[in-house]
mmCIF file of C-alpha atoms and ligand atoms in Angstrom:
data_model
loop_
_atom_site.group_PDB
_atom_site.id
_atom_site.type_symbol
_atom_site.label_atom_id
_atom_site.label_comp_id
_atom_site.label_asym_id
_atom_site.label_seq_id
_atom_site.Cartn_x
_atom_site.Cartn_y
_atom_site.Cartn_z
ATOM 1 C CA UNK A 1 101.330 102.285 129.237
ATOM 2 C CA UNK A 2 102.436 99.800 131.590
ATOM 3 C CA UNK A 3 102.704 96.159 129.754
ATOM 4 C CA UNK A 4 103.042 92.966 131.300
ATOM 5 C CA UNK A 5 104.919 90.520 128.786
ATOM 6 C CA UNK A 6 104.013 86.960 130.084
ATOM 7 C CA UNK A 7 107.071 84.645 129.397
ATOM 8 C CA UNK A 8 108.943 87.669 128.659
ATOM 9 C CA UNK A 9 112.478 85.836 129.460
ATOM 10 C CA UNK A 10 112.094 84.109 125.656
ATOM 11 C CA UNK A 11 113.836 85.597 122.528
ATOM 12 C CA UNK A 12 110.797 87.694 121.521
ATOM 13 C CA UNK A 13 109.893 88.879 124.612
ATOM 14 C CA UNK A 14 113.378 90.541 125.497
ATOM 15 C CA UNK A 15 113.492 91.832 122.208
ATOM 16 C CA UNK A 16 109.704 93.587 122.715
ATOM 17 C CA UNK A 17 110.731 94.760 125.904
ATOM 18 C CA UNK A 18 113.884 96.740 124.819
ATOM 19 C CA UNK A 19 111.602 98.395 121.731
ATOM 20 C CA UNK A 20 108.993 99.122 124.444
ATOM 21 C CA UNK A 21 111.297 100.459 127.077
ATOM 22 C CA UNK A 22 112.612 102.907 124.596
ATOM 23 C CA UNK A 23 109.186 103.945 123.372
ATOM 24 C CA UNK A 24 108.778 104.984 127.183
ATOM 25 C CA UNK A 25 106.292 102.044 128.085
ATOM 26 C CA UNK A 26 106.799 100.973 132.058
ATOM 27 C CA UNK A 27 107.415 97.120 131.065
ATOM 28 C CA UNK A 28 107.496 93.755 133.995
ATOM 29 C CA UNK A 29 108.740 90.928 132.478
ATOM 30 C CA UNK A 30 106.921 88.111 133.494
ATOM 31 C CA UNK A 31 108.574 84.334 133.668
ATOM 32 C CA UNK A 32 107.573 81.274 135.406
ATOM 33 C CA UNK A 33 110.764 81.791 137.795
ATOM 34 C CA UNK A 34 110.784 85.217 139.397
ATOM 35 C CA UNK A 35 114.997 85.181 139.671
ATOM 36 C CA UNK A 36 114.991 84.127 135.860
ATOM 37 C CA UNK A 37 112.856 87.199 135.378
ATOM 38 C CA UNK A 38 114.531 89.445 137.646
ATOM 39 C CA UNK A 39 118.178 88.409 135.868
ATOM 40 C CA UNK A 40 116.604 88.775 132.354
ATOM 41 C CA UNK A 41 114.916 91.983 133.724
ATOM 42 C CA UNK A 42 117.729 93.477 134.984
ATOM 43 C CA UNK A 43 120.034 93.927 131.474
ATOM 44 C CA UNK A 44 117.533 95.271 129.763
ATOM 45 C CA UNK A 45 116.458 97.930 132.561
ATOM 46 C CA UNK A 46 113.157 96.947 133.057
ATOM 47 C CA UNK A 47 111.299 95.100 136.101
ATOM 48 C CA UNK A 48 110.799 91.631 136.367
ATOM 49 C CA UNK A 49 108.171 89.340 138.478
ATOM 50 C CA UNK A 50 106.597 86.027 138.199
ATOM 51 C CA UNK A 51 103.941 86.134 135.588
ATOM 52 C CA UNK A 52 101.189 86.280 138.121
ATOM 53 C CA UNK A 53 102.791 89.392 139.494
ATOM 54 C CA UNK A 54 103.649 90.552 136.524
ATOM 55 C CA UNK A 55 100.324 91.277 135.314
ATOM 56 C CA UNK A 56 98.655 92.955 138.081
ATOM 57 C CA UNK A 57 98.699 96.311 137.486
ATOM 58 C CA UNK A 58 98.776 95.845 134.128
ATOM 59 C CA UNK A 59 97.438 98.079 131.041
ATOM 60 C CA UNK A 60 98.179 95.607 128.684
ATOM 61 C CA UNK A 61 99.347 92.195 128.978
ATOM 62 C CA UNK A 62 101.751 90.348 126.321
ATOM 63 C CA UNK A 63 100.943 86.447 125.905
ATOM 64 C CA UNK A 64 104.809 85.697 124.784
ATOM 65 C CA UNK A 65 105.172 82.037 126.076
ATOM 66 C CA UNK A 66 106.344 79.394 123.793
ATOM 67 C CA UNK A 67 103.184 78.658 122.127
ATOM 68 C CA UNK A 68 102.768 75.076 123.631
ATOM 69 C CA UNK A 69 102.497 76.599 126.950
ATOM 70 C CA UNK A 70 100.739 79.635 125.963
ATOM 71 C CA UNK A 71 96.858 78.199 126.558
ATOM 72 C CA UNK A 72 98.182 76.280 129.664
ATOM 73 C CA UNK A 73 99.609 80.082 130.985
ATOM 74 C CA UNK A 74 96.104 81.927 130.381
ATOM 75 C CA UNK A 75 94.480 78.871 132.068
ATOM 76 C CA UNK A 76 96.779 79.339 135.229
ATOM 77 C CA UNK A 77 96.896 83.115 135.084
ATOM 78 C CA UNK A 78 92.439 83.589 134.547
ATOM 79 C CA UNK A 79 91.986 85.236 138.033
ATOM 80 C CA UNK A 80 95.265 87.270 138.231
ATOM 81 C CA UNK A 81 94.781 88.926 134.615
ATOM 82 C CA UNK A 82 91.223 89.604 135.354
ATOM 83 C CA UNK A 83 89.940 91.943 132.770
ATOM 84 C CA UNK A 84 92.814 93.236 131.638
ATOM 85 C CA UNK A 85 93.248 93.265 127.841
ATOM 86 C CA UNK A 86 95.456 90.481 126.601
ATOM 87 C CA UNK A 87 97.485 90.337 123.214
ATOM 88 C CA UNK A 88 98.438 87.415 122.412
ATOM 89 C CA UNK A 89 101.850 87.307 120.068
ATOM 90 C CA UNK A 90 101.839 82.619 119.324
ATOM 91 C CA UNK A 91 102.250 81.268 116.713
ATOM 92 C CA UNK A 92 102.302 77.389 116.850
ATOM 93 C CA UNK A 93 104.420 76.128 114.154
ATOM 94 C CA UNK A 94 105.019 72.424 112.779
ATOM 95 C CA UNK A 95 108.675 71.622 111.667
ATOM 96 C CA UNK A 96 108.478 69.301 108.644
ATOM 97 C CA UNK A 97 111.257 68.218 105.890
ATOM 98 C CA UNK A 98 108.778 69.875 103.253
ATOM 99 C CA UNK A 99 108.708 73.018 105.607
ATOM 100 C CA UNK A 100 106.922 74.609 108.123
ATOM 101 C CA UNK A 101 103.440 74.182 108.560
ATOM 102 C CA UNK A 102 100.766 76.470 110.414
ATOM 103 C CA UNK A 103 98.421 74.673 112.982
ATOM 104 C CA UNK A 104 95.638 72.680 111.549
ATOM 105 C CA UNK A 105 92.685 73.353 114.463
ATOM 106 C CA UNK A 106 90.144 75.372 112.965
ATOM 107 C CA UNK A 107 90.583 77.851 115.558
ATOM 108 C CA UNK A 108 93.422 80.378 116.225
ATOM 109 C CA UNK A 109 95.381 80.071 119.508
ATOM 110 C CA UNK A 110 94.249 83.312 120.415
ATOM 111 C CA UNK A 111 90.873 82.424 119.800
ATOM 112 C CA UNK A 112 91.137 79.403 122.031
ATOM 113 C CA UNK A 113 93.167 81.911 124.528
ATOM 114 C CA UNK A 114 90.062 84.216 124.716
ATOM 115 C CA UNK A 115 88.112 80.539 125.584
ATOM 116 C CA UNK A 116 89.946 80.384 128.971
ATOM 117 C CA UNK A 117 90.264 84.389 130.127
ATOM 118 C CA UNK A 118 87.274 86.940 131.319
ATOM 119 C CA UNK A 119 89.301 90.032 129.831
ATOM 120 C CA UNK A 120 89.064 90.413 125.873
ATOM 121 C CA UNK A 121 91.845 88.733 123.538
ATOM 122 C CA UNK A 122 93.540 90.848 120.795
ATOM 123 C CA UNK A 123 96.159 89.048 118.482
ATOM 124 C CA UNK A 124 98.821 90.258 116.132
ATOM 125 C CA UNK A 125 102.583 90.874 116.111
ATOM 126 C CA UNK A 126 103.287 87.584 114.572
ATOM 127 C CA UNK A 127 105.100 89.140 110.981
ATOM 128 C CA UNK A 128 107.557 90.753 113.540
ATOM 129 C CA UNK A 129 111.106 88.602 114.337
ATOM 130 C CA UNK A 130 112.969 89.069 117.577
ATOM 131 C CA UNK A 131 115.936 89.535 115.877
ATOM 132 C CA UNK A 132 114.574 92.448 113.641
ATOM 133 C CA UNK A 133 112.525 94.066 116.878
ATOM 134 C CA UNK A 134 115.780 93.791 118.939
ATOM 135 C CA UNK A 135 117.416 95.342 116.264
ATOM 136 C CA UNK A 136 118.920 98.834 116.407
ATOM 137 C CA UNK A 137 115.766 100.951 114.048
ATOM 138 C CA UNK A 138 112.809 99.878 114.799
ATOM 139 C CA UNK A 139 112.029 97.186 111.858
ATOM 140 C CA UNK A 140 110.977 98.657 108.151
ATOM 141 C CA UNK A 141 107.613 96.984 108.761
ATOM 142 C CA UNK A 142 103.959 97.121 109.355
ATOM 143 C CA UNK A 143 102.120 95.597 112.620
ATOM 144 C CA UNK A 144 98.925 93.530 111.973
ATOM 145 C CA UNK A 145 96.618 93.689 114.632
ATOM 146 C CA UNK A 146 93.189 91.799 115.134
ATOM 147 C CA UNK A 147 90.441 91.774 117.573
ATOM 148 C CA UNK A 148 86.627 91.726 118.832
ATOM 149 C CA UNK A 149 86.689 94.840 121.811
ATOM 150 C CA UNK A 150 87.329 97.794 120.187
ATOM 151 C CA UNK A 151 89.217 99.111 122.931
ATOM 152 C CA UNK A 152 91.738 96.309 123.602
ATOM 153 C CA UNK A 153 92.208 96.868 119.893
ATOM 154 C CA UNK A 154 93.378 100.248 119.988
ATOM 155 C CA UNK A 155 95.504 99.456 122.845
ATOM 156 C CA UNK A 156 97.285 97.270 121.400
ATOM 157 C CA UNK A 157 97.495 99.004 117.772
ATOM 158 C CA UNK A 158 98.708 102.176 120.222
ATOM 159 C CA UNK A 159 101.926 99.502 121.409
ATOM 160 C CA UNK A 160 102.373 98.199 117.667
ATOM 161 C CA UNK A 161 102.531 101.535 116.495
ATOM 162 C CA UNK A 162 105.712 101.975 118.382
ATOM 163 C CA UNK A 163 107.273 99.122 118.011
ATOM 164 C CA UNK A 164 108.117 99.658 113.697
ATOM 165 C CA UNK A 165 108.502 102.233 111.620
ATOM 166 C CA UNK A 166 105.413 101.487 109.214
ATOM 167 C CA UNK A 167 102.274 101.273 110.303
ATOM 168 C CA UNK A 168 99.840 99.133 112.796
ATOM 169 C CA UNK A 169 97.042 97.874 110.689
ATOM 170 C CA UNK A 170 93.750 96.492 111.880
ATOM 171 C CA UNK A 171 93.710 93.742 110.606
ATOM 172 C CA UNK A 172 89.660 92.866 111.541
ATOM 173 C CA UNK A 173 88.315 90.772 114.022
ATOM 174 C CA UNK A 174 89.721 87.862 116.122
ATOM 175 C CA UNK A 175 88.711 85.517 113.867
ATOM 176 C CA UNK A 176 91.767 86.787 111.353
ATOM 177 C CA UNK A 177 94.223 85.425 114.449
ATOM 178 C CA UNK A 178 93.971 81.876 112.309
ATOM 179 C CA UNK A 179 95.480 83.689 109.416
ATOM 180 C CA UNK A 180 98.160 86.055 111.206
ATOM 181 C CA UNK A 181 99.135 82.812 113.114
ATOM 182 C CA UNK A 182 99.675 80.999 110.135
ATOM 183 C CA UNK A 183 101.583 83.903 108.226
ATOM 184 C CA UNK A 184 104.797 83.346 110.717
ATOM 185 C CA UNK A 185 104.557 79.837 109.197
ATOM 186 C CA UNK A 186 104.953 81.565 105.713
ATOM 187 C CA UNK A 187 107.452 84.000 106.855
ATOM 188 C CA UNK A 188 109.758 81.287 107.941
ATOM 189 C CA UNK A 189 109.603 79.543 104.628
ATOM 190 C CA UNK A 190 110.358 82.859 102.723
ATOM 191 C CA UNK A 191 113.474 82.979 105.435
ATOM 192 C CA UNK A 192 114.907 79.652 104.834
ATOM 193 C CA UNK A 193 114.004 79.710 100.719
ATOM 194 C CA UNK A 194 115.485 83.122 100.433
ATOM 195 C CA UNK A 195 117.893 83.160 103.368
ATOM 196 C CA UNK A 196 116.463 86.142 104.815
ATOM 197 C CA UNK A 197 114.762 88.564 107.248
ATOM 198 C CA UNK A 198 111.411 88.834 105.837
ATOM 199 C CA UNK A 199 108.574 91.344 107.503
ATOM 200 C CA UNK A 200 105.055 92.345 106.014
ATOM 201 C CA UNK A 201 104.374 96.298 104.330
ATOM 202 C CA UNK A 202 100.948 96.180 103.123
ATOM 203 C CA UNK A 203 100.296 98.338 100.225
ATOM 204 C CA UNK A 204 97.303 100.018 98.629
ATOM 205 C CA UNK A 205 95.947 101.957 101.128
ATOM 206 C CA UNK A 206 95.395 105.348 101.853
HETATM 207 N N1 NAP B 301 110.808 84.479 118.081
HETATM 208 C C1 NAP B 301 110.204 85.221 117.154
HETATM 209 O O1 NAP B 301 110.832 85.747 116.220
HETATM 210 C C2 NAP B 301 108.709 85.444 117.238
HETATM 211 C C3 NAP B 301 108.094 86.327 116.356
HETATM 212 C C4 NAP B 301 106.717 86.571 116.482
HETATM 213 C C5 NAP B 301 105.986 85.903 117.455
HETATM 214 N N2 NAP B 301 106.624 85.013 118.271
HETATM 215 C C6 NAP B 301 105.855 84.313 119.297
HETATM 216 O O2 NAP B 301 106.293 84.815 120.531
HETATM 217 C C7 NAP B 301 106.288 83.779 121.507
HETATM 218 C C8 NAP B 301 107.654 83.720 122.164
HETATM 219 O O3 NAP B 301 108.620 83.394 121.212
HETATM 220 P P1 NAP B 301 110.117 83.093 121.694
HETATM 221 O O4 NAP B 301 110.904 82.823 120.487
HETATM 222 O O5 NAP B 301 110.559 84.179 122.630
HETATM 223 O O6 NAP B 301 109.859 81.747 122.513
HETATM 224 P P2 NAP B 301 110.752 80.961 123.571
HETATM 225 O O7 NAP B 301 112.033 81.681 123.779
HETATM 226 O O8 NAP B 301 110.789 79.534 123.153
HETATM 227 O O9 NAP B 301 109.866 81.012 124.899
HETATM 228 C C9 NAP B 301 109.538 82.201 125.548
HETATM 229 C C10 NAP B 301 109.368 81.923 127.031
HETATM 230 O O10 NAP B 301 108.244 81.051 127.247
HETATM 231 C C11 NAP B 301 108.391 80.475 128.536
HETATM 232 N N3 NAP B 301 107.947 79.084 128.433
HETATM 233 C C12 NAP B 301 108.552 78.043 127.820
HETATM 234 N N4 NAP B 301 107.819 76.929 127.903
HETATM 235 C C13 NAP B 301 106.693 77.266 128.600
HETATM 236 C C14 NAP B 301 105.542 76.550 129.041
HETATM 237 N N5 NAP B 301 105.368 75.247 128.781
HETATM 238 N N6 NAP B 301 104.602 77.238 129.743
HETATM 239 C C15 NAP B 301 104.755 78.564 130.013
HETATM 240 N N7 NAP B 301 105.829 79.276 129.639
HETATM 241 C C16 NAP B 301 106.779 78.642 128.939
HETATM 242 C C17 NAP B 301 109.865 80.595 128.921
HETATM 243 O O11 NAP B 301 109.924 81.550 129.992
HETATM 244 P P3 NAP B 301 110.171 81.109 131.516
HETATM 245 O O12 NAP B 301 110.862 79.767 131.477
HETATM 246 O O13 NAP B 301 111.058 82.198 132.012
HETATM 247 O O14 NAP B 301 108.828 81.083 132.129
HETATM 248 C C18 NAP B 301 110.517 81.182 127.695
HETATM 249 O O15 NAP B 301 111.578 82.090 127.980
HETATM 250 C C19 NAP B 301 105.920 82.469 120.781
HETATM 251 O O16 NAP B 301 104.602 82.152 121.089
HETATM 252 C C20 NAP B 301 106.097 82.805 119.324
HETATM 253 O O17 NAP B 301 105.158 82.123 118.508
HETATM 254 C C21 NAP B 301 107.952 84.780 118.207
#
């Protein structure tokens, strides 16, 4: 599959394209700056463009921006990604003294994502940490995907499934983005209460 990780220079994105380089994906990472993409691109043995470029010929494209740019990236990006299938990985997250928060809008980033592109939106990812993805197994954990088009869907569960060593789950339709979203918010509590590397096995199912 070849997979286009938009702001692919970040933590997470580096870390998705080693696991997906090894899985024998053809990965561009995509930046804002096409020499910090080359230079990030070159150490991990992978190709890098400008995002634009990035996602051209692209199967699959990888929404990894920080999530404050991320709906200001699929704005910019509409005619160059087209219809190709997007999967968007943000979680927007609200530091606070009592802890982290998930984003109050009523409606997932991804959903508001799928708002400004023509191609269909799939979400999921979020329960998976750079540092565990970059790590040297492939993380003890299951992948929860979500998403209206059935065939972005299995795209994307097809790239999760590589990625750990449990499962990818379908996790229903786009609508469930609002609650994957807000799990990283839960995961990071867990991390800092239990100082720990948490991830998400479902159980209970066949
Ligand atoms: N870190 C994790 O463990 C983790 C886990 C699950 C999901 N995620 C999600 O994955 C995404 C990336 O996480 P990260 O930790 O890799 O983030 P990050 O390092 O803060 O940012 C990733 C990249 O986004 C680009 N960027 C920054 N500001 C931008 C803006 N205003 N507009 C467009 N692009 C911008 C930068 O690339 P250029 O400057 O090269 O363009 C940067 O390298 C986030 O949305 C996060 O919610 C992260």
């Amino acid at each position: 599959m070849r997979v286009a990780i938009l702001g692919g220079t970040g933590a997470f994105g580096t870390a998705l394209a080693t696991r997906l380089r090894e899985a024998g994906h053809h990965v561009v990472l995509g930046s804002r700056d096409a020499e910090r993409a080359a230079a990030a691109a070159r150490d991990l043995g992978v190709d890098g463009a400008t995002n634009e470029d990035a996602v051209r010929d692209a199967d699959l494209a990888v929404l990894a921006t920080k999530a404050e740019g991320a709906l200001e990236t699929a704005r910019a990006l509409r005619a160059a990604i087209g219809t190709t299938p997007l999967l968007s990985v943000a979680s927007e997250l609200t530091f606070t003294p009592a802890g982290v928060l998930p984003a109050p809008d009523a409606q997932s980033l991804a959903e508001r994502v799928q708002a400004e592109l023509d191609g269909p939106v799939v979400a999921g990812l979020h329960s998976l940490a750079a540092s565990t993805l970059g790590g040297e197994e492939a993380p003890d954990e299951d992948a929860l995907v979500c998403g209206d088009d059935a065939d972005a869907k299995a795209l994307a569960l097809e790239l999760a499934g590589g990625l750990v060593s449990g499962r990818a789950l379908d996790a229903g339709p786009l609508a469930s983005a609002r609650a994957l979203e807000g799990l990283t918010a839960v995961i990071v509590n867990l991390n800092k209460r239990y100082r720990g590397h948490a991830g998400i096995r479902v159980t209970g199912l066949p």
